[in-house]
Amino acid sequence: MTGHVYVTRLLTDDAMAALAALGPPLVTGREEPPSRAELLRDAAGAAALVSTLTDRVDAAVLDAAGPALRIVANVAVGYDNVDVAAAAERGVVVTNTPGVLDGATADLTMGLVLAAARRIAEGDRFLRTGTPWVWGPRMMTGLDLSAGAVLGVVGYGRIGRAVARRARAFGMTVLATPTRTPLEPDDGPVTFRELPDLLAESDVVTLHCPLTPRTRHLVDDAALARMRPTALLVNTARGAVVDTDALVRALQEGRLAGAALDVFEDEPHVDPRLRALGSVVLTPHLGSAGDRTRSAMCGLAVRNVAEVLAGRPPLTPVTGG
Ligand code: DGY
């Protein structure tokens, strides 16, 4: 089939209807990700590929698609799953979905900060075991956010700033890694610190940088060694920003108080050592999983496809590798 639109996963109903209305034949994946063989097979001859973060769109997939391919529309703000350079070499536009998931991701992040700081998930698990208990002054105490606890934001972009706004409302003080993007008037007070100092001065470190060769294992043994033993690490960015082995060592050895992780190095695999640690809160990559947010992400991806197939520039092209 030539010139079809291949959507690798079932998107929201409205997005599926909009894709079907575009005109070209639609090849639709399932709720689950396609196998590699299915991805290569169904991409063949496509004019547009609507991918998700679980699809590795590399040179082999682009070549399988062939010269008809004009756009890879990734349904995510992150695009580390797409070989952007290989796409550019082949004249294929890559788009992502920035701006529509900042609030949802920041909400989830704040939920994880609270869950880790105030031991919410641990308390839930504790009660489910049926263990006898009674309120006590020393029972399950955690970090007070409202007493000026310091939040260190690594990656002060749209999502990092949305997290910071929420954290300030909880009484936290915000540090962030330096950014070239100018501050907006409603961004609120922030003190910029280079990463090593931010790690050393924060009670909670939250990651909001993209995954690139430079940020892969940004949080490694050396970075974790700079953090306070009472500190918490929150990751809603990409799993590979953190060296899992180093994180497990730091938690097991009591050099870090806890972590809250929405993303994992080898998704969907979750390291059993993390699952065994009571000080770790785990969620299955739910950052953008709000109904309206998912609809907006899928809708933006479809609009990008519509624009490019109509010969117009995409709304949200990816410019960097
Ligand atoms: C993204 O958009 O990159 C998120 O990880 C999806 O939830």
Coordinates of N, CA and C in Angstrom, one line a residue, residues 16 34 37 44 58 72 90 112-113 132 139 142 147 217 252 302:
M16 N -8.7 9.2 16.1 CA -8.8 8.2 15.1 C -9.8 8.6 14.0
P34 N 3.1 -2.3 18.2 CA 3.3 -3.3 17.2 C 4.7 -4.0 17.5
A37 N 8.6 -6.4 13.6 CA 8.2 -6.9 12.3 C 7.0 -6.2 11.8
A44 N 5.7 0.2 5.5 CA 6.1 0.2 4.1 C 5.2 1.0 3.2
D58 N 13.7 4.3 13.7 CA 15.1 4.5 13.3 C 15.3 4.4 11.8
V72 N 6.9 11.9 10.4 CA 6.7 11.1 11.5 C 6.1 12.0 12.6
R90 N 16.6 12.0 5.1 CA 15.6 11.5 4.1 C 14.5 12.5 3.8
L112 N 3.7 12.8 42.9 CA 4.8 11.9 43.3 C 5.7 12.6 44.4
V113 N 5.9 13.9 44.3 CA 6.6 14.6 45.3 C 5.9 14.4 46.7
P132 N -1.8 -4.7 62.4 CA -2.4 -3.9 63.4 C -1.7 -2.6 63.6
M139 N 5.1 7.8 64.2 CA 4.7 6.9 63.1 C 4.8 7.5 61.7
G142 N 7.5 12.1 57.6 CA 8.3 12.3 56.4 C 8.6 13.8 56.3
A147 N 7.4 23.7 55.0 CA 8.4 24.4 55.9 C 9.6 24.9 55.0
H217 N 22.1 9.0 31.8 CA 22.7 8.8 33.1 C 23.3 10.1 33.7
Q252 N 19.7 1.5 48.6 CA 19.9 0.3 49.5 C 20.9 0.7 50.6
V302 N -2.3 14.6 14.9 CA -3.1 14.4 13.7 C -3.1 15.7 12.9

